[in-house]
Structure formats: structure tokens, C-alpha cells
C-alpha atoms as a printed R data frame, in Angstrom:
    type eleno elety resid chain resno       x       y       z
1   ATOM     1    CA   MET     A     1  30.132 -13.517  59.460
2   ATOM     2    CA   PRO     A     2  30.784 -12.782  55.521
3   ATOM     3    CA   ASN     A     3  29.042 -15.451  54.717
4   ATOM     4    CA   ARG     A     4  26.292 -12.964  56.121
5   ATOM     5    CA   ALA     A     5  27.563  -9.724  54.563
6   ATOM     6    CA   LEU     A     6  27.423 -11.549  51.737
7   ATOM     7    CA   LEU     A     7  23.731 -12.312  51.758
8   ATOM     8    CA   ALA     A     8  23.338  -7.918  52.681
9   ATOM     9    CA   LEU     A     9  25.487  -6.992  49.617
10  ATOM    10    CA   LEU     A    10  23.605  -9.428  47.400
11  ATOM    11    CA   ALA     A    11  20.342  -8.302  48.631
12  ATOM    12    CA   ALA     A    12  21.445  -4.306  48.072
13  ATOM    13    CA   THR     A    13  22.376  -4.990  45.027
14  ATOM    14    CA   LEU     A    14  19.316  -6.132  43.691
15  ATOM    15    CA   ILE     A    15  17.783  -4.005  45.643
16  ATOM    16    CA   VAL     A    16  19.166  -0.898  43.383
17  ATOM    17    CA   SER     A    17  19.066  -2.716  40.595
18  ATOM    18    CA   ALA     A    18  15.112  -3.048  40.796
19  ATOM    19    CA   CYS     A    19  14.310   0.527  41.055
20  ATOM    20    CA   ASP     A    20  17.914   1.003  38.617
21  ATOM    21    CA   PRO     A    21  15.423   2.732  35.910
22  ATOM    22    CA   ALA     A    22  17.348   2.262  33.143
23  ATOM    23    CA   ASP     A    23  16.179  -0.881  33.626
24  ATOM    24    CA   SER     A    24  12.068  -0.492  33.889
25  ATOM    25    CA   GLN     A    25  10.606   0.069  30.359
26  ATOM    26    CA   GLY     A    26   8.352   2.474  28.540
27  ATOM    27    CA   PRO     A    27   4.165   1.927  28.984
28  ATOM    28    CA   GLY     A    28   3.839  -1.676  27.393
29  ATOM    29    CA   GLU     A    29   6.999  -1.577  24.809
30  ATOM    30    CA   SER     A    30   6.962  -4.820  25.620
31  ATOM    31    CA   ASP     A    31   3.770  -5.845  26.087
32  ATOM    32    CA   PRO     A    32   1.763  -7.051  22.437
33  ATOM    33    CA   VAL     A    33  -0.417  -4.883  20.926
34  ATOM    34    CA   THR     A    34  -4.040  -6.158  20.993
35  ATOM    35    CA   TRP     A    35  -6.188  -5.956  18.035
36  ATOM    36    CA   THR     A    36  -9.896  -5.887  17.736
37  ATOM    37    CA   LYS     A    37 -11.288  -7.727  14.571
38  ATOM    38    CA   VAL     A    38 -14.103  -5.616  12.357
39  ATOM    39    CA   ASP     A    39 -16.798  -7.633  11.990
40  ATOM    40    CA   LEU     A    40 -18.889  -6.448   8.783
41  ATOM    41    CA   PRO     A    41 -22.118  -8.244   7.174
42  ATOM    42    CA   ALA     A    42 -21.939 -12.101   6.564
43  ATOM    43    CA   ARG     A    43 -20.093 -13.591   3.923
44  ATOM    44    CA   GLU     A    44 -18.682  -9.864   3.425
45  ATOM    45    CA   GLU     A    45 -14.563 -10.070   2.623
46  ATOM    46    CA   PRO     A    46 -12.463  -7.661   2.989
47  ATOM    47    CA   VAL     A    47 -10.144  -6.166  -0.134
48  ATOM    48    CA   THR     A    48  -9.187  -2.774   0.097
49  ATOM    49    CA   LEU     A    49  -9.164   0.454   2.341
50  ATOM    50    CA   THR     A    50  -9.618   3.969   1.634
51  ATOM    51    CA   PRO     A    51  -9.177   6.512   3.972
52  ATOM    52    CA   ASP     A    52 -12.156   9.237   3.467
53  ATOM    53    CA   GLY     A    53 -12.098  11.909   6.275
54  ATOM    54    CA   GLU     A    54 -12.161  10.442   9.218
55  ATOM    55    CA   LYS     A    55 -14.735   7.603   7.927
56  ATOM    56    CA   LEU     A    56 -13.299   3.832   5.289
57  ATOM    57    CA   LEU     A    57 -14.479   2.776   2.084
58  ATOM    58    CA   ILE     A    58 -13.799  -0.690   1.945
59  ATOM    59    CA   GLY     A    59 -13.358  -2.919  -0.872
60  ATOM    60    CA   LEU     A    60 -15.601  -5.387  -0.425
61  ATOM    61    CA   ARG     A    61 -15.455  -9.512  -2.246
62  ATOM    62    CA   HIS     A    62 -18.794 -11.597  -1.586
63  ATOM    63    CA   ARG     A    63 -17.654 -15.110  -3.328
64  ATOM    64    CA   GLY     A    64 -20.502 -16.771  -5.293
65  ATOM    65    CA   ALA     A    65 -22.376 -14.292  -4.861
66  ATOM    66    CA   LYS     A    66 -24.653 -12.568  -8.434
67  ATOM    67    CA   VAL     A    67 -22.841  -9.174  -7.701
68  ATOM    68    CA   VAL     A    68 -19.228 -10.372  -5.627
69  ATOM    69    CA   PRO     A    69 -18.121  -7.042  -5.508
70  ATOM    70    CA   GLY     A    70 -18.975  -4.465  -2.774
71  ATOM    71    CA   LEU     A    71 -18.145  -0.809  -1.774
72  ATOM    72    CA   THR     A    72 -18.862   0.593   2.266
73  ATOM    73    CA   ILE     A    73 -18.650   3.510   4.057
74  ATOM    74    CA   ARG     A    74 -17.497   2.541   8.259
75  ATOM    75    CA   SER     A    75 -18.291   5.591  10.001
76  ATOM    76    CA   ASP     A    76 -15.971   6.051  13.809
77  ATOM    77    CA   ASP     A    77 -18.685   4.916  16.012
78  ATOM    78    CA   GLY     A    78 -19.086   1.238  13.641
79  ATOM    79    CA   THR     A    79 -22.019   2.324  11.543
80  ATOM    80    CA   LEU     A    80 -21.612   0.297   8.245
81  ATOM    81    CA   THR     A    81 -23.545   1.913   4.942
82  ATOM    82    CA   PRO     A    82 -23.515   0.396   1.405
83  ATOM    83    CA   ILE     A    83 -23.184   1.674  -1.895
84  ATOM    84    CA   PRO     A    84 -24.880   0.780  -4.352
85  ATOM    85    CA   LEU     A    85 -23.480  -0.787  -7.290
86  ATOM    86    CA   LYS     A    86 -24.469  -0.889 -11.067
87  ATOM    87    CA   PRO     A    87 -22.507  -3.582 -13.088
88  ATOM    88    CA   THR     A    88 -23.246  -4.106 -16.177
89  ATOM    89    CA   SER     A    89 -20.387  -7.030 -18.206
90  ATOM    90    CA   PRO     A    90 -19.923  -9.899 -16.948
91  ATOM    91    CA   TYR     A    91 -16.886  -9.669 -15.489
92  ATOM    92    CA   ALA     A    92 -18.222  -7.260 -13.723
93  ATOM    93    CA   PHE     A    93 -20.102  -9.203 -11.798
94  ATOM    94    CA   GLU     A    94 -17.633 -11.163 -11.354
95  ATOM    95    CA   ALA     A    95 -14.860  -8.358 -10.461
96  ATOM    96    CA   ILE     A    96 -12.930  -8.071  -7.408
97  ATOM    97    CA   TRP     A    97 -11.394  -4.788  -6.924
98  ATOM    98    CA   GLN     A    98  -7.727  -3.609  -7.086
99  ATOM    99    CA   SER     A    99  -7.842  -0.042  -5.994
100 ATOM   100    CA   VAL     A   100 -10.430   2.240  -4.765
101 ATOM   101    CA   ALA     A   101 -10.214   5.763  -4.770
102 ATOM   102    CA   ILE     A   102 -12.739   8.616  -3.293
103 ATOM   103    CA   ASP     A   103 -11.834  12.568  -3.361
104 ATOM   104    CA   GLY     A   104 -15.297  14.545  -0.928
105 ATOM   105    CA   THR     A   105 -17.854  12.030  -2.620
106 ATOM   106    CA   THR     A   106 -16.437  10.729  -5.580
107 ATOM   107    CA   ILE     A   107 -15.569   7.343  -6.867
108 ATOM   108    CA   LEU     A   108 -13.067   5.583  -9.321
109 ATOM   109    CA   GLY     A   109 -12.486   1.888  -9.246
110 ATOM   110    CA   LEU     A   110 -10.945  -0.321 -11.240
111 ATOM   111    CA   GLY     A   111 -11.693  -4.321 -10.704
112 ATOM   112    CA   GLY     A   112 -10.064  -7.297 -12.073
113 ATOM   113    CA   ALA     A   113 -11.805 -10.764 -13.030
114 ATOM   114    CA   ALA     A   114  -9.667 -13.686 -14.266
115 ATOM   115    CA   GLY     A   115 -11.457 -14.641 -17.915
116 ATOM   116    CA   GLY     A   116 -10.720 -15.954 -21.154
117 ATOM   117    CA   ALA     A   117  -8.543 -18.448 -23.040
118 ATOM   118    CA   HIS     A   118  -5.081 -17.987 -20.557
119 ATOM   119    CA   SER     A   119  -7.714 -16.258 -17.566
120 ATOM   120    CA   ASN     A   120  -5.836 -13.610 -17.966
121 ATOM   121    CA   THR     A   121  -7.496 -10.124 -15.544
122 ATOM   122    CA   ARG     A   122 -10.655  -8.331 -17.069
123 ATOM   123    CA   TYR     A   123  -9.992  -5.487 -16.039
124 ATOM   124    CA   THR     A   124 -13.827  -3.340 -15.253
125 ATOM   125    CA   VAL     A   125 -13.816   1.198 -14.662
126 ATOM   126    CA   TRP     A   126 -16.018   2.090 -11.816
127 ATOM   127    CA   THR     A   127 -17.702   5.245 -11.718
128 ATOM   128    CA   GLY     A   128 -19.855   7.360  -8.976
129 ATOM   129    CA   THR     A   129 -20.220   9.119  -5.840
130 ATOM   130    CA   THR     A   130 -20.913   7.883  -2.367
131 ATOM   131    CA   SER     A   131 -24.730   7.531  -3.395
132 ATOM   132    CA   GLY     A   132 -24.534   5.414  -6.170
133 ATOM   133    CA   VAL     A   133 -21.505   3.720  -8.471
134 ATOM   134    CA   VAL     A   134 -22.243   2.403 -12.432
135 ATOM   135    CA   GLU     A   135 -19.765   0.372 -13.980
136 ATOM   136    CA   LYS     A   136 -18.673   1.504 -17.665
137 ATOM   137    CA   PRO     A   137 -17.718  -0.864 -20.033
138 ATOM   138    CA   GLN     A   138 -14.280  -0.700 -22.235
139 ATOM   139    CA   GLU     A   139 -13.562  -1.972 -25.450
140 ATOM   140    CA   PHE     A   140 -11.645  -5.018 -24.764
141 ATOM   141    CA   ASN     A   141  -8.557  -3.430 -26.454
142 ATOM   142    CA   THR     A   142  -8.380  -0.440 -23.248
143 ATOM   143    CA   PHE     A   143  -6.893  -2.566 -21.209
144 ATOM   144    CA   GLY     A   144  -6.257  -5.764 -23.253
145 ATOM   145    CA   GLY     A   145  -4.271  -7.442 -26.220
146 ATOM   146    CA   GLN     A   146  -1.018  -8.027 -27.703
147 ATOM   147    CA   ASN     A   147   0.170  -5.434 -25.525
148 ATOM   148    CA   ALA     A   148  -1.398  -5.185 -22.515
149 ATOM   149    CA   GLY     A   149   0.512  -5.498 -19.098
150 ATOM   150    CA   GLY     A   150  -1.222  -4.760 -15.730
151 ATOM   151    CA   VAL     A   151  -3.636  -2.088 -14.101
152 ATOM   152    CA   ILE     A   152  -1.827  -1.401 -10.868
153 ATOM   153    CA   GLY     A   153  -4.120   1.399  -9.407
154 ATOM   154    CA   ALA     A   154  -6.600   4.158  -9.338
155 ATOM   155    CA   VAL     A   155  -6.729   7.322  -8.662
156 ATOM   156    CA   LEU     A   156  -8.283  10.330  -8.515
157 ATOM   157    CA   THR     A   157  -6.805  14.295  -8.263
158 ATOM   158    CA   PRO     A   158  -8.097  17.381  -8.347
159 ATOM   159    CA   SER     A   159  -8.169  17.954 -12.073
160 ATOM   160    CA   GLY     A   160  -9.265  14.591 -11.855
161 ATOM   161    CA   GLY     A   161  -8.794  10.715 -11.820
162 ATOM   162    CA   ALA     A   162  -6.321   8.083 -13.531
163 ATOM   163    CA   LEU     A   163  -5.499   4.546 -13.317
164 ATOM   164    CA   LEU     A   164  -2.960   3.655 -13.883
165 ATOM   165    CA   GLY     A   165  -0.538   0.387 -14.835
166 ATOM   166    CA   THR     A   166   2.165  -0.635 -17.913
167 ATOM   167    CA   TRP     A   167   1.596  -1.493 -21.959
168 ATOM   168    CA   GLY     A   168   3.700  -2.596 -23.662
169 ATOM   169    CA   SER     A   169   6.962  -0.630 -24.587
170 ATOM   170    CA   ALA     A   170   7.136   0.493 -28.491
171 ATOM   171    CA   VAL     A   171  11.222   0.400 -27.616
172 ATOM   172    CA   SER     A   172  12.023  -2.026 -24.628
173 ATOM   173    CA   GLY     A   173  10.667  -3.965 -22.474
174 ATOM   174    CA   LEU     A   174   6.817  -1.824 -20.565
175 ATOM   175    CA   ASP     A   175   6.077   1.295 -19.886
176 ATOM   176    CA   ALA     A   176   4.331   2.653 -17.401
177 ATOM   177    CA   ALA     A   177   1.014   3.848 -18.691
178 ATOM   178    CA   VAL     A   178  -2.426   5.856 -17.989
179 ATOM   179    CA   TRP     A   179  -5.626   5.976 -18.392
180 ATOM   180    CA   LEU     A   180  -8.048   9.030 -18.350
181 ATOM   181    CA   PRO     A   181 -10.755   9.144 -19.798
182 ATOM   182    CA   GLU     A   182 -12.411  10.746 -22.228
183 ATOM   183    CA   GLY     A   183 -16.211  11.684 -21.905
184 ATOM   184    CA   GLU     A   184 -17.971  10.092 -19.044
185 ATOM   185    CA   LYS     A   185 -17.943   6.596 -20.285
186 ATOM   186    CA   LYS     A   186 -14.438   5.628 -22.540
187 ATOM   187    CA   TRP     A   187 -10.980   5.683 -21.203
188 ATOM   188    CA   VAL     A   188  -7.872   6.287 -23.450
189 ATOM   189    CA   ARG     A   189  -4.925   5.620 -22.402
190 ATOM   190    CA   GLN     A   190  -2.295   8.147 -22.936
191 ATOM   191    CA   ASN     A   191   1.090   8.397 -25.242
192 ATOM   192    CA   VAL     A   192   3.633   8.456 -22.969
193 ATOM   193    CA   ALA     A   193   6.387   8.146 -25.965
194 ATOM   194    CA   GLY     A   194   9.645  11.000 -24.822
195 ATOM   195    CA   THR     A   195   8.748  10.748 -21.026
196 ATOM   196    CA   ALA     A   196  10.247   9.791 -17.956
197 ATOM   197    CA   LEU     A   197   7.587   6.376 -18.453
198 ATOM   198    CA   GLN     A   198   8.716   5.435 -21.447
199 ATOM   199    CA   SER     A   199  11.210   3.278 -21.486
200 ATOM   200    CA   THR     A   200  14.175   2.337 -22.756
201 ATOM   201    CA   ALA     A   201  17.458  -0.249 -24.421
202 ATOM   202    CA   ALA     A   202  18.762   1.342 -21.265
203 ATOM   203    CA   LEU     A   203  16.469   1.685 -18.897
204 ATOM   204    CA   LEU     A   204  12.697  -0.078 -17.035
205 ATOM   205    CA   VAL     A   205  10.579   1.641 -15.573
206 ATOM   206    CA   GLY     A   206   8.903  -0.331 -13.509
207 ATOM   207    CA   PRO     A   207   5.705   1.010 -11.198
208 ATOM   208    CA   THR     A   208   4.318  -1.695  -8.918
209 ATOM   209    CA   SER     A   209   1.835   1.116  -6.922
210 ATOM   210    CA   GLY     A   210   0.243   4.345  -7.264
211 ATOM   211    CA   THR     A   211  -1.359   7.603  -5.241
212 ATOM   212    CA   VAL     A   212  -1.294  11.102  -5.533
213 ATOM   213    CA   SER     A   213   0.129  14.454  -3.733
214 ATOM   214    CA   GLY     A   214  -1.022  17.398  -4.447
215 ATOM   215    CA   ASP     A   215  -1.342  17.881  -7.746
216 ATOM   216    CA   GLY     A   216   0.179  14.896  -9.698
217 ATOM   217    CA   ILE     A   217   0.126  11.685  -9.050
218 ATOM   218    CA   VAL     A   218   3.500   9.323  -7.998
219 ATOM   219    CA   LEU     A   219   4.377   5.835  -9.125
220 ATOM   220    CA   GLY     A   220   7.096   3.534  -6.855
221 ATOM   221    CA   GLY     A   221   8.512   0.753  -7.667
222 ATOM   222    CA   SER     A   222  11.662   0.404  -9.095
223 ATOM   223    CA   GLN     A   223  13.507   0.824 -12.687
224 ATOM   224    CA   VAL     A   224  16.061  -1.837 -14.096
225 ATOM   225    CA   LYS     A   225  20.096  -0.644 -16.189
226 ATOM   226    CA   LEU     A   226  20.755  -2.870 -18.910
227 ATOM   227    CA   GLY     A   227  23.740  -2.654 -19.859
228 ATOM   228    CA   PRO     A   228  27.297  -4.646 -21.000
229 ATOM   229    CA   ASN     A   229  27.697  -7.167 -18.135
230 ATOM   230    CA   LEU     A   230  25.024  -5.183 -16.324
231 ATOM   231    CA   VAL     A   231  21.933  -5.473 -14.719
232 ATOM   232    CA   GLU     A   232  20.990  -3.286 -11.958
233 ATOM   233    CA   GLN     A   233  17.400  -3.523 -10.666
234 ATOM   234    CA   HIS     A   234  16.929  -0.346  -8.487
235 ATOM   235    CA   ALA     A   235  14.133   1.345  -5.966
236 ATOM   236    CA   ALA     A   236  12.745   4.549  -8.569
237 ATOM   237    CA   LEU     A   237   9.548   6.473  -8.175
238 ATOM   238    CA   TRP     A   238   8.013   8.746 -11.549
239 ATOM   239    CA   ARG     A   239   6.264  12.123 -10.882
240 ATOM   240    CA   SER     A   240   4.411  14.344 -12.675
241 ATOM   241    CA   THR     A   241   3.473  18.045 -11.606
242 ATOM   242    CA   ARG     A   242  -0.147  17.752 -12.538
243 ATOM   243    CA   LEU     A   243  -2.206  15.028 -13.869
244 ATOM   244    CA   ASN     A   244  -0.322  13.131 -16.423
245 ATOM   245    CA   GLN     A   245   1.905  16.074 -17.222
246 ATOM   246    CA   GLY     A   246   5.024  17.116 -16.285
247 ATOM   247    CA   TRP     A   247   6.787  13.783 -15.347
248 ATOM   248    CA   SER     A   248  10.113  12.954 -13.917
249 ATOM   249    CA   ARG     A   249  11.962   9.971 -12.773
250 ATOM   250    CA   LEU     A   250  13.194   9.746  -9.060
251 ATOM   251    CA   GLU     A   251  15.772   7.948  -7.903
252 ATOM   252    CA   LEU     A   252  16.309   6.498  -4.672
253 ATOM   253    CA   PRO     A   253  19.166   6.169  -2.265
254 ATOM   254    CA   GLU     A   254  20.558   3.299  -0.462
255 ATOM   255    CA   ALA     A   255  19.488   1.582  -2.941
256 ATOM   256    CA   GLY     A   256  21.896  -2.322  -2.410
257 ATOM   257    CA   THR     A   257  22.306  -4.432  -5.023
258 ATOM   258    CA   ARG     A   258  18.113  -5.455  -5.994
259 ATOM   259    CA   SER     A   259  15.372  -3.474  -4.784
260 ATOM   260    CA   GLU     A   260  12.414  -2.197  -5.101
261 ATOM   261    CA   VAL     A   261   9.581   0.459  -3.745
262 ATOM   262    CA   ARG     A   262   5.945  -2.471  -2.995
263 ATOM   263    CA   ALA     A   263   4.036   1.151  -1.506
264 ATOM   264    CA   ILE     A   264   3.429   4.358  -0.905
265 ATOM   265    CA   THR     A   265   1.560   7.577   0.247
266 ATOM   266    CA   CYS     A   266   2.520  10.926   0.348
267 ATOM   267    CA   THR     A   267   0.176  13.985   2.176
268 ATOM   268    CA   THR     A   268   1.065  17.719  -0.340
269 ATOM   269    CA   THR     A   269   4.476  17.818  -0.015
270 ATOM   270    CA   THR     A   270   5.569  14.145   1.689
271 ATOM   271    CA   CYS     A   271   5.635  10.819   0.542
272 ATOM   272    CA   LEU     A   272   6.878   7.321   2.718
273 ATOM   273    CA   ALA     A   273   8.061   4.719   0.197
274 ATOM   274    CA   SER     A   274   8.597   1.453   1.852
275 ATOM   275    CA   GLY     A   275  10.249  -1.730   0.096
276 ATOM   276    CA   TYR     A   276  12.903  -3.396   0.029
277 ATOM   277    CA   VAL     A   277  16.621  -3.211  -0.370
278 ATOM   278    CA   ASP     A   278  17.962  -6.732  -1.299
279 ATOM   279    CA   GLY     A   279  15.721  -8.869   0.458
280 ATOM   280    CA   LYS     A   280  15.126  -6.996   4.025
281 ATOM   281    CA   LEU     A   281  12.691  -4.313   4.916
282 ATOM   282    CA   ALA     A   282  13.481  -0.558   3.280
283 ATOM   283    CA   MET     A   283  12.257   2.328   3.180
284 ATOM   284    CA   TRP     A   284  12.815   5.932   2.854
285 ATOM   285    CA   LYS     A   285  11.250   9.639   3.445
286 ATOM   286    CA   ILE     A   286  11.065  11.807   0.193
287 ATOM   287    CA   GLU     A   287  10.541  15.676   0.748
288 ATOM   288    CA   GLY     A   288  10.529  17.575  -3.330
289 ATOM   289    CA   ASP     A   289  13.602  15.856  -4.845
290 ATOM   290    CA   GLN     A   290  15.317  14.786  -1.700
291 ATOM   291    CA   ALA     A   291  14.780  11.372  -0.571
292 ATOM   292    CA   THR     A   292  16.381   9.934   2.777
293 ATOM   293    CA   ARG     A   293  16.908   5.903   4.011
294 ATOM   294    CA   TYR     A   294  15.131   5.351   7.666
295 ATOM   295    CA   GLN     A   295  18.112   4.054   9.518
296 ATOM   296    CA   GLY     A   296  18.756   1.618  11.401
297 ATOM   297    CA   VAL     A   297  15.018  -0.423  10.308
298 ATOM   298    CA   PRO     A   298  14.804  -3.640  11.391
299 ATOM   299    CA   GLN     A   299  15.851  -6.954   9.981
300 ATOM   300    CA   VAL     A   300  12.520  -8.514   8.588
301 ATOM   301    CA   ALA     A   301  12.586 -10.382   5.357
302 ATOM   302    CA   VAL     A   302  10.443  -9.691   2.076
303 ATOM   303    CA   GLY     A   303  10.369 -12.116  -0.374
304 ATOM   304    CA   ASP     A   304   9.277 -11.900  -4.151
305 ATOM   305    CA   LYS     A   305   6.016 -12.839  -2.918
306 ATOM   306    CA   ASP     A   306   5.020 -11.099   0.385
307 ATOM   307    CA   ARG     A   307   3.159  -7.759   0.459
308 ATOM   308    CA   VAL     A   308   4.842  -4.464   1.973
309 ATOM   309    CA   PRO     A   309   1.983  -1.946   3.304
310 ATOM   310    CA   SER     A   310   2.648   1.151   3.172
311 ATOM   311    CA   ALA     A   311   3.821   2.864   6.119
312 ATOM   312    CA   VAL     A   312   2.701   5.507   7.645
313 ATOM   313    CA   GLU     A   313   3.445   8.557  10.060
314 ATOM   314    CA   SER     A   314   1.738   9.935  13.791
315 ATOM   315    CA   GLY     A   315   3.425  12.222  16.758
316 ATOM   316    CA   GLY     A   316   6.633  12.352  14.830
317 ATOM   317    CA   LYS     A   317   6.747   8.282  15.037
318 ATOM   318    CA   LEU     A   318   6.584   6.244  12.264
319 ATOM   319    CA   ILE     A   319   5.219   3.094  11.614
320 ATOM   320    CA   GLN     A   320   5.579  -0.148  10.081
321 ATOM   321    CA   LEU     A   321   3.707  -3.103   9.732
322 ATOM   322    CA   ALA     A   322   5.421  -5.796   8.473
323 ATOM   323    CA   ALA     A   323   5.219  -9.982   8.873
324 ATOM   324    CA   ASP     A   324   7.738 -11.844   9.723
325 ATOM   325    CA   GLY     A   325   7.278 -16.007  10.116
326 ATOM   326    CA   GLY     A   326   4.802 -15.668   9.024
327 ATOM   327    CA   LYS     A   327   3.880 -13.148  12.697
328 ATOM   328    CA   VAL     A   328   3.125  -9.332  11.824
329 ATOM   329    CA   LYS     A   329   5.202  -6.808  13.755
330 ATOM   330    CA   VAL     A   330   5.289  -4.110  15.477
331 ATOM   331    CA   LEU     A   331   7.807  -1.625  13.389
332 ATOM   332    CA   ILE     A   332   7.677   2.004  15.386
333 ATOM   333    CA   GLY     A   333  10.443   4.428  14.669
334 ATOM   334    CA   ASP     A   334  11.730   7.865  16.722
335 ATOM   335    CA   ASP     A   335  14.990   9.801  14.895
336 ATOM   336    CA   ASN     A   336  16.355   6.453  13.122
337 ATOM   337    CA   GLN     A   337  15.969   3.726  17.211
338 ATOM   338    CA   TRP     A   338  13.353   1.829  16.322
339 ATOM   339    CA   THR     A   339  10.686   0.068  18.915
340 ATOM   340    CA   VAL     A   340   9.089  -4.334  17.274
341 ATOM   341    CA   ARG     A   341   6.339  -4.819  19.085
342 ATOM   342    CA   ASP     A   342   4.237  -8.699  18.036
343 ATOM   343    CA   VAL     A   343   0.758  -8.168  17.944
344 ATOM   344    CA   THR     A   344  -2.407  -9.819  18.694
345 ATOM   345    CA   GLY     A   345  -4.896 -11.015  15.777
346 ATOM   346    CA   PRO     A   346  -2.922 -10.369  12.721
347 ATOM   347    CA   THR     A   347  -1.683 -12.721  11.294
348 ATOM   348    CA   GLU     A   348   0.339 -14.155   8.159
349 ATOM   349    CA   GLN     A   349   0.856 -11.598   4.938
350 ATOM   350    CA   VAL     A   350  -0.207  -7.680   5.932
351 ATOM   351    CA   ALA     A   351  -1.657  -6.207   2.601
352 ATOM   352    CA   GLN     A   352  -2.549  -2.616   4.386
353 ATOM   353    CA   THR     A   353  -2.881  -0.282   6.275
354 ATOM   354    CA   VAL     A   354  -4.475   3.160   6.777
355 ATOM   355    CA   LEU     A   355  -4.368   5.380   9.123
356 ATOM   356    CA   VAL     A   356  -8.546   7.054   9.497
357 ATOM   357    CA   ALA     A   357  -9.361   9.127  13.012
358 ATOM   358    CA   GLY     A   358  -7.246   8.020  15.283
359 ATOM   359    CA   ALA     A   359  -7.241   4.381  14.543
360 ATOM   360    CA   LEU     A   360  -5.184   2.438  12.673
361 ATOM   361    CA   TYR     A   361  -6.648   0.210   9.708
362 ATOM   362    CA   LEU     A   362  -5.112  -3.238   8.518
363 ATOM   363    CA   LEU     A   363  -5.253  -6.344   6.195
364 ATOM   364    CA   SER     A   364  -4.485  -9.480   6.481
365 ATOM   365    CA   GLY     A   365  -5.081 -12.868   5.341
366 ATOM   366    CA   PRO     A   366  -1.944 -15.696   3.606
367 ATOM   367    CA   VAL     A   367  -0.646 -15.440   0.276
368 ATOM   368    CA   GLY     A   368  -4.383 -15.256  -2.125
369 ATOM   369    CA   GLY     A   369  -6.587 -16.233   0.758
370 ATOM   370    CA   PRO     A   370  -9.262 -14.977   1.967
371 ATOM   371    CA   LEU     A   371  -8.236 -11.450   4.049
372 ATOM   372    CA   THR     A   372 -10.091 -10.083   7.579
373 ATOM   373    CA   LEU     A   373 -10.068  -6.310   8.591
374 ATOM   374    CA   TRP     A   374  -8.587  -5.475  12.184
375 ATOM   375    CA   ARG     A   375  -8.395  -2.030  13.950
376 ATOM   376    CA   ALA     A   376  -6.125  -0.144  17.111
377 ATOM   377    CA   GLU     A   377  -6.164   2.914  18.781
378 ATOM   378    CA   VAL     A   378  -2.797   4.381  17.460
379 ATOM   379    CA   ALA     A   379  -2.390   5.783  20.959
380 ATOM   380    CA   ALA     A   380  -1.834   2.344  22.548
381 ATOM   381    CA   LEU     A   381   1.580   1.695  19.759
382 ATOM   382    CA   HIS     A   382   3.480   4.881  20.831
């Protein structure tokens, strides 16, 4: 009899446990997020993604072709519309897109190809519209020479386009650099002396990414403070009020002992910065002059060569893609409560993510290797 009572009690306990709402999971929270590979023309590899309203501008690389770079616009129904390109200089034919910006029908592109005795990157500038884009050859000293740094991006603001990067400082290390167009063909590096973009003996400026917010430009990266027995690298932003005017620096909070912004995306009033703090994934939200670090972010290791894509906001939730041990993870934040979901499809590093017309697109693949374009409905991530 005692055994029968014990069995009855155990059965009742199991039934109650099975019905307990606390043990149930939300729809799909434990299921992997299924991504669909986006088909592109044969032998064309995606290298950059740029939102264009309800469409997606894709920068392509065609290895072995006479003209390596390509551009195409993908509509929501999957239709691809190629944009004609007209390269002129030798390196333009071999260029790999570093950054492509679009505003309405206007396009500004930055390409790069290894060349010269030291295989340094030879940058090429492309301008035009969705009807056609033309390379505008530049003098060697525009981006090259003894004091050359790197060019990290192209942006289009309401006041015009700009190229962003670094250049040898007259004071210490590298300055942040801005190139603006002079006429229809020539691009000229601007003087940053006395601005927040200039490095000093005590503070080195180090931008890694750039975007547009309202009328201004936002650079993300890190600053290095120098002093007696002092070397501190902390995440920081540099922001202009209008194109290349009114630059200021914003130190990001809770920056640990070593940190950096690797990617940034902005609306008119808000920016999301993604990077690392002390070797772990970190994210910040910037509204006006106030920056807040997101709490409880899952522990994902970020190495010196690891790429960190921009985060996106959708339905009041923060979505961050990350590579963890060669596997792609979807991190979903809701008021500092986080869900981590596996994926099927993408593997290795995540190079870029963008949100377009209710769908999230990502580029993934091995470091230095070919990338693949994937797509998932944002609703599947909520």
C-alpha cells in the first residue's frame, strides 16, 4: 500500500510539473533561427550591405573577372537590378568594396586593391547614381604616401559626401581624417588641427567605423590615453554637428581596462555601438550626450581580429549577431534580459548585419575568405 501511495504522489507531481507555466518556453525561444541563403549571380560574392529604403544595395566581388567590383540592388521580392560601373584607373578594375553609401539615388563608394612594392591598399573613389557609377581617379598622395593611414568608410550626409579614415599626425600617431569633394572629381583631405579629430601627446585618436546621424557624421573606435606609466585604450565616439563641422569626442561609460567600438549604426537621434570591453562583447546606446552600456550582455569572446557587426533594434528589442567558437549566435535583449539562440545556415565570422523591410540580412564566412549572404524574417527572432 505505501508503494501505491508513493507512485500516485509521484504521478501527480509529474502532471503538475508538466502543466506548470513556469516550465514552458515562449514560441521558438529554444529553437535555432533558420536563415535562408540569398542567391546571387554565379561567381559573385557579397562584400558590403547598404540599406536603401525597402531595398538592399549589395556590393559584389567577381574574382577573376575583368572588372572585379559590382553593385546590385535587391528588391523585397528578390529581384536583382545591376548598376553599371565604369572603372578607369588600373586598381579600380581590381577593387574590393570597402564601403558603399546611398542616399536616394546618389551613391558614393570606396574600393581598395592591394598594390605597389609593399602591397599597400590602393583606394579608389566611385560616385554616381542607381543608373550608373563612375570611378574618379585620385592623385597618389590623396590616400597614399609616407603619412598615409587607412580609409575606413564612405558616408552621405544631407550636406554632402565624405570619406573617413586616418592620417599621420603632426603631433603624435595618427589623426582621424576626413576627405571632402572639391569639384566633381577631386577629393581633398581636410585640416583637423585643433579639433577633436587630432591626436595629442597625451591622447591618440583611433576611429574604426563611421556612419551618419542627422546632419552629422559619427566615428566609432577607441582613444588611447598616454602618460607616465600609463597606456589606456577606451571606447569612444567622435561626432560632428554638420558634415565636417563642430567635432566633439564622447567617452563611452564602463569601458573597462581595454575597449573599442567596432561597429556603429545611427538614426537621427540615437546610435547603437557594438564592440568589446576586456575581450568580451559589449554594446552601448547613445542618445544626445548620454551614453549607456547595456547590462547582462551574454559573454562572447571578441579577439583583436574578430569582426563585430552593428546591432539593430526591432519591436523594442535589441538584436546582435555574434560569432562564438565558430558558431553564429543571435543575442536578443529586452530590458537587459537576454536570450541566446543558435542559427542554422551562417557559420564562422559575422561581417555585417542590416535591417531592411522587416528582414535581417547578414554576411558571414571565414576571416579573409568569401562571404555568404543570408536572410531571416525579424518576426522569427522575437
